Amino acid sequence: MEGTCSGRYGFIVCITHIENVSEGIITDDGTARAKFAVEYDCVAYRPFKNEVLDAVVTQVNKFGFFAEAGPLQLFVSNSLVPDDVKYVTDENCYKSDDGQITIGVDCEVRVKIVGMRIDANDIFCIATIKEDYLGLIGYAEGDAAVGAV
Amino acid sequence: MSGLACLKKSQTEDEDAQELKLGPDFSDAQCLSISEVRLVMEAMIYDYNNRNEDASSTNTQVFEKTLKYVQRFGGNVSQEAVQLIRDMLTKQNGLHTFEAAVVSNLRPVDYDEAKTLVPSLEAEGRASEEQIQRMLDEMANVRRFE
């Protein structure tokens, strides 16, 4: 179970406690295996729409950038990046007009989830940094706000 | 199959973190902050190492990626401080565990930032601006004296 991902519960990170294991039922598929229903507590990692979280940029291109928050993959399209922050081909990063913000691979960004694609065993999120207090972390002095101006 | 797909879709459409709608499966789940998850995961690794058991359950890609993430963003906060922050946010200030987790993860510095990142804090009948500001200051203080 651990390490799996379902659309319903998200990523099962680790099982912390097993509550109850039912009596086994021998399967009738001729393999002599048995099935058990197990109740357990676990740490699940599940994103929600409109949730704000921190992520690490993994890949940048002219259409936007990909970021990762643990096992979760996120994509921020260039239309969801503030208007004054543009893609710079030579450096393969997003840069603000005043040069203060540079978003490249391995940068930490604060994003808000705007959409999710939920498959049976995968979750992929579309996120934005085009709102107040989102964007590159550690830009503003003493706190993590970018859009605070 | 299409019935199932419909069910799934309507389920996720009902979800909205802004309004604390986490769907039926998570409505009574406890939400943990990144620091709390870090403590749980490190305790698990410690247990496995001590018992010399087969550590297959900590050997998954999801576990490793999550561990890396919580170590990067969880900060170096002791168990006592994590407990203190949790009690302060949920018991003293009446935050939902989801709000408490997000506030503790994102560490807003003022009321304006807090209500922008966690809009449900602003809903009617919730804590006042002063109370939330005091709560944020207190949280920053606990972290500072770590």
PDB file of C-alpha atoms in Angstrom, chain B residues 20 22 26-29 31 89-90 93-102 120-121 126:
ATOM      1  CA  LEU B  20     -12.523  24.114   4.114  1.00  0.00           C
ATOM      2  CA  LEU B  22     -12.060  18.614   1.904  1.00  0.00           C
ATOM      3  CA  PHE B  26     -11.088  13.773   4.545  1.00  0.00           C
ATOM      4  CA  SER B  27     -13.768  15.654   6.442  1.00  0.00           C
ATOM      5  CA  ASP B  28     -12.777  14.100   9.747  1.00  0.00           C
ATOM      6  CA  ALA B  29      -9.120  13.442   9.026  1.00  0.00           C
ATOM      7  CA  CYS B  31      -4.237  17.387   8.908  1.00  0.00           C
ATOM      8  CA  LEU B  89      -3.348  27.160  16.759  1.00  0.00           C
ATOM      9  CA  THR B  90      -6.074  24.577  17.259  1.00  0.00           C
ATOM     10  CA  ASN B  93      -7.372  29.941  18.588  1.00  0.00           C
ATOM     11  CA  GLY B  94      -9.898  27.424  17.310  1.00  0.00           C
ATOM     12  CA  LEU B  95      -8.375  26.813  13.893  1.00  0.00           C
ATOM     13  CA  HIS B  96      -9.472  23.813  11.843  1.00  0.00           C
ATOM     14  CA  THR B  97      -6.605  21.298  11.601  1.00  0.00           C
ATOM     15  CA  PHE B  98      -6.294  22.042   7.894  1.00  0.00           C
ATOM     16  CA  GLU B  99      -5.893  25.771   8.578  1.00  0.00           C
ATOM     17  CA  ALA B 100      -3.458  25.041  11.387  1.00  0.00           C
ATOM     18  CA  ALA B 101      -1.335  22.894   9.066  1.00  0.00           C
ATOM     19  CA  VAL B 102      -1.284  25.507   6.314  1.00  0.00           C
ATOM     20  CA  SER B 120     -11.309  30.663   5.445  1.00  0.00           C
ATOM     21  CA  LEU B 121      -9.748  32.542   8.378  1.00  0.00           C
ATOM     22  CA  ARG B 126     -13.886  33.620  13.125  1.00  0.00           C
TER      23      ARG B 126
END
